[in-house]
Short mmCIF file of C-alpha atoms in Angstrom, two decimals:
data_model
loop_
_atom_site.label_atom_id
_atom_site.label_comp_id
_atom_site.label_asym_id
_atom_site.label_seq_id
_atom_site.Cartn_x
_atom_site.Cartn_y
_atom_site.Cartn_z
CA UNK A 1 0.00 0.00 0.00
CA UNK A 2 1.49 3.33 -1.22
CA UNK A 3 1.91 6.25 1.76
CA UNK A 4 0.06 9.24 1.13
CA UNK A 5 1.56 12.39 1.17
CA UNK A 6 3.46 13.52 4.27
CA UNK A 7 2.08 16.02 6.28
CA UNK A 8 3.67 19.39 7.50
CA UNK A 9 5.54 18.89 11.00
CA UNK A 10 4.83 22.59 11.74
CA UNK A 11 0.78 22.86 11.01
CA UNK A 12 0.05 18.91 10.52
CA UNK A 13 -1.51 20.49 6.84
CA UNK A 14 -1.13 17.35 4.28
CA UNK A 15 -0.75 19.02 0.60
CA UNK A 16 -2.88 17.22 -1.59
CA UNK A 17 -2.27 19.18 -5.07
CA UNK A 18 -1.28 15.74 -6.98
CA UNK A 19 -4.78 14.51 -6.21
CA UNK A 20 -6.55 17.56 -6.78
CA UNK A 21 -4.27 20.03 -9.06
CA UNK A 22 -2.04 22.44 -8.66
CA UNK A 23 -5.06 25.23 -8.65
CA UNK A 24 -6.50 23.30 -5.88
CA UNK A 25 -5.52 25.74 -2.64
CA UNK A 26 -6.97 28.93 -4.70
CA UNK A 27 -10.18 27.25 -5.75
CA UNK A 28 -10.80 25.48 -2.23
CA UNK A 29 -10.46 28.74 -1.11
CA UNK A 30 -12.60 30.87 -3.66
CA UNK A 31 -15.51 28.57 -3.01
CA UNK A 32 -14.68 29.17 1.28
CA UNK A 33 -14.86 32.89 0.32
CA UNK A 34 -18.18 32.47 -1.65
CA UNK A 35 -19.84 30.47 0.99
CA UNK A 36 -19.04 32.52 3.90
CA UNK A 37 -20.11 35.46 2.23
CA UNK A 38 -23.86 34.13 1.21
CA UNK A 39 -23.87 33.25 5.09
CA UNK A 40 -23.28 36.78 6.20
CA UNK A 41 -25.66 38.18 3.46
CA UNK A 42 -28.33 36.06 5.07
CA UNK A 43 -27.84 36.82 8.62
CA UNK A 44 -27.30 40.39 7.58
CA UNK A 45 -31.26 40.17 5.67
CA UNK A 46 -32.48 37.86 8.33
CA UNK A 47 -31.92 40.54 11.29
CA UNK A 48 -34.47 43.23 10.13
CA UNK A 49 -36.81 40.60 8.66
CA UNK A 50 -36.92 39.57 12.27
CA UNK A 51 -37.68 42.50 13.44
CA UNK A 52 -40.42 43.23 10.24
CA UNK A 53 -42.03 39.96 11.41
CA UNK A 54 -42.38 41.06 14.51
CA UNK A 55 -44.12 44.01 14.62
CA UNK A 56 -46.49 43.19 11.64
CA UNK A 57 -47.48 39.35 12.06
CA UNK A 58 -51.20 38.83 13.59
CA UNK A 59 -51.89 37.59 16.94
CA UNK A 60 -54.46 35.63 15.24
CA UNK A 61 -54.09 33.63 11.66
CA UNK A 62 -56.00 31.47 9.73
CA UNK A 63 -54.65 28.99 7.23
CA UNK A 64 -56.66 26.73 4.77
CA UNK A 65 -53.17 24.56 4.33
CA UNK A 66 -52.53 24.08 8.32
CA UNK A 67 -52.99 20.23 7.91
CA UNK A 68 -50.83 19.98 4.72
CA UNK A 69 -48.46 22.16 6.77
CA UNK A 70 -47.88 19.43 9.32
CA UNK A 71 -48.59 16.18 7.68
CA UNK A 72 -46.02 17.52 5.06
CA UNK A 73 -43.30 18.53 8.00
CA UNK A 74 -44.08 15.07 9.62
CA UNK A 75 -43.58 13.55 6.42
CA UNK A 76 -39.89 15.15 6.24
CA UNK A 77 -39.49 14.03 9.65
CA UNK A 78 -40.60 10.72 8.86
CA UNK A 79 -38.24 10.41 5.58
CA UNK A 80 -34.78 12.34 7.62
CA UNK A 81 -35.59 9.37 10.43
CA UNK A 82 -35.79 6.52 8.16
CA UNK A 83 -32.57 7.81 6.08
CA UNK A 84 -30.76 8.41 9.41
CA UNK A 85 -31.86 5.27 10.21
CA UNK A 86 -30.77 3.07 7.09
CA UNK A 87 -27.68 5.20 6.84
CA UNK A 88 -26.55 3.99 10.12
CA UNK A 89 -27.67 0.31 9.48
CA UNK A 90 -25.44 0.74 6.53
CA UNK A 91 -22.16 2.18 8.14
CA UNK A 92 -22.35 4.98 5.75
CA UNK A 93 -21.31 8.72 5.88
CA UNK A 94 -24.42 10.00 4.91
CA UNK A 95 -25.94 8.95 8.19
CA UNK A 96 -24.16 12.01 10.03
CA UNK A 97 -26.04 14.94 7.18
CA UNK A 98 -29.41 12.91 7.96
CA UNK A 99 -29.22 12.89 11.65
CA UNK A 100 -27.92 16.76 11.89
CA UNK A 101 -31.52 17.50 10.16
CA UNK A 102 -33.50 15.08 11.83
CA UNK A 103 -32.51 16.77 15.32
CA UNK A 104 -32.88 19.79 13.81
CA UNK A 105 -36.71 19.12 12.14
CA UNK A 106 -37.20 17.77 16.09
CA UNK A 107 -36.03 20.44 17.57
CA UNK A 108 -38.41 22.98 15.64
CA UNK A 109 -41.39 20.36 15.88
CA UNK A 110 -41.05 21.00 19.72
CA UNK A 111 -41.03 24.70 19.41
CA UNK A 112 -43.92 24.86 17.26
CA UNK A 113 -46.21 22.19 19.02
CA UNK A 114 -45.66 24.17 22.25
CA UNK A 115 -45.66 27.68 21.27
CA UNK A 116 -49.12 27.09 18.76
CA UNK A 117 -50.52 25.44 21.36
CA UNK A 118 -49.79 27.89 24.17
CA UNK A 119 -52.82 28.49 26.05
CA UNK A 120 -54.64 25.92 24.71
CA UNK A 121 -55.98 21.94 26.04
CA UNK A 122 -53.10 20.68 23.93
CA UNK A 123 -50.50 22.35 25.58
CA UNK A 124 -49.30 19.86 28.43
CA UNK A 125 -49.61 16.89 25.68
CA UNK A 126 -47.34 19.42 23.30
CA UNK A 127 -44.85 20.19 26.33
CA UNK A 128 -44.88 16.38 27.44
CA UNK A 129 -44.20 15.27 24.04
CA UNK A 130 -41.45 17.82 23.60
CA UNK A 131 -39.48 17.36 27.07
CA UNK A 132 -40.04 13.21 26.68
CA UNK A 133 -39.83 12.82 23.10
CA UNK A 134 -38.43 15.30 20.45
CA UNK A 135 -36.28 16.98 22.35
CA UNK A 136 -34.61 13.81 24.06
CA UNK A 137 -34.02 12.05 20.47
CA UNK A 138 -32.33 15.38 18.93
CA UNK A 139 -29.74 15.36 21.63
CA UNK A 140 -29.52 11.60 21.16
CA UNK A 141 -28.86 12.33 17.31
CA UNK A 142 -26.95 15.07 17.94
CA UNK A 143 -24.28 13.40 20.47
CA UNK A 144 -23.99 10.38 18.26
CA UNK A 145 -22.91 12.75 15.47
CA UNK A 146 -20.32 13.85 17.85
CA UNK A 147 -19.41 10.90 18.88
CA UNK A 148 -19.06 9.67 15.15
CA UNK A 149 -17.21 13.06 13.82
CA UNK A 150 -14.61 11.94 16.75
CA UNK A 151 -14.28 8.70 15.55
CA UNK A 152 -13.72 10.34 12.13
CA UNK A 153 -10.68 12.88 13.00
CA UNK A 154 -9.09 10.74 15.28
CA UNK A 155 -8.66 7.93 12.30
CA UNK A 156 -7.85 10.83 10.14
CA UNK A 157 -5.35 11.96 12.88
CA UNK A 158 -3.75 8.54 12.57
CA UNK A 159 -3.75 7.93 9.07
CA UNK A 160 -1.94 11.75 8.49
CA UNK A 161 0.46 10.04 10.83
CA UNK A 162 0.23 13.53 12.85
CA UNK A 163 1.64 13.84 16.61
CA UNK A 164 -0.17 13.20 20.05
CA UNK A 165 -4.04 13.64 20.26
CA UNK A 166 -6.53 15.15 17.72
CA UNK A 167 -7.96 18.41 19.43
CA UNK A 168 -11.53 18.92 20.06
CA UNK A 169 -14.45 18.98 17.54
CA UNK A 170 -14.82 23.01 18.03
CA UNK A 171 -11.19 23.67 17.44
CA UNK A 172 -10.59 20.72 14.75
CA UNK A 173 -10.26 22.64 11.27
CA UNK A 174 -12.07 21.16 8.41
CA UNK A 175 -10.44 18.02 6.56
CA UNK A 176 -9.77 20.38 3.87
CA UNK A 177 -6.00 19.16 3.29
CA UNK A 178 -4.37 22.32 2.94
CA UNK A 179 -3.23 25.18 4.66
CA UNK A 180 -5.32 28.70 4.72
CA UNK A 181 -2.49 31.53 4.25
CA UNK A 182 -4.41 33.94 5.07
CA UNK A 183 -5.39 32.53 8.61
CA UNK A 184 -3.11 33.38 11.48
CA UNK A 185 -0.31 31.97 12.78
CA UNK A 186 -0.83 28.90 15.49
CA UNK A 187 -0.38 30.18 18.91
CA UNK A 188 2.19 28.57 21.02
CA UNK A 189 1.34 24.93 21.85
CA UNK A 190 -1.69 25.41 19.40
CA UNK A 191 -1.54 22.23 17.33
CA UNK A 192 -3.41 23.19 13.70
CA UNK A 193 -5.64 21.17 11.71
#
């Protein structure tokens, strides 16, 4: 089995241009650019649609599509379960995107049983169901995602044959293989990936 390339002792970075091209770095980081920009522009619009929304929506509103509304959300529910589900029969990747929206589709489910039915006879079954059910399996999902993404970088730690441990999820870079000039310089004992 051939060894892969060897990674940098200073920033563990592996440089993976003779698998991906010699352009690779500048286009890896033109699309970075792009994306991080269309995040900002949305937060940026989101912030006074917020506050639009919330000075002009009625107390009270009517809808004629309520029940395809929630049999259509259940539905999506239903299908990110079952995909999270056979994903992680499988062994495969793809569970970890499928779980991620499942707990997320739970997690809104639970804020929108409780808050619609605020004040109503189906509030304690919408607060039960959210403190017992949906909100119980999204941090179920979400941990084992964790606990898989570990898994992940600590096999990709190995396999980049890179020194000591792998550092935690929230300061583990991205697996994108090569080095960001433009990011700052590791601080002292700061391992980089």
């Amino acid at each position: 089995m051939a060894e892969g390339p060897a990674p940098c002792p200073r920033c563990g970075h592996v440089d993976l241009t003779d698998l991906f091209g010699e352009d690779f770095q500048q286009r890896a980081a033109r699309r970075r650019q792009r994306g991080l920009a269309v995040l900002v522009a949305c937060c940026a619009a989101l912030l006074p649609w917020i506050g639009y929304l919330a000075v002009s929506l009625p107390a009270h509103y009517e809808s004629k599509q309520w029940r395809a509304a929630w049999v259509g959300f259940d539905v999506a529910l239903l299908l990110t379960l079952a995909a999270t589900a056979w994903y992680g029969w499988r062994r495969r990747q793809l569970m970890i995107p499928f779980a991620i929206t499942a707990a997320a589709l739970l997690l809104c489910d639970a804020w929108f049983d409780v808050t619609l039915s605020w004040g109503t006879d189906d509030f304690t079954a919408a607060l039960a169901t959210a403190l017992l059910v949906e909100l119980p399996l999204a941090a179920l999902l979400l941990l084992r995602v964790r606990q898989i993404l570990r898994v992940v970088l600590r096999v990709y730690w190995h396999l980049a044959h890179l020194p000591g441990e792998p550092p935690p999820l929230h300061r583990a870079r991205l697996l994108t293989a090569v080095a960001d000039p433009t990011e700052p310089a590791p601080i002292r004992g700061e391992r980089r990936f």
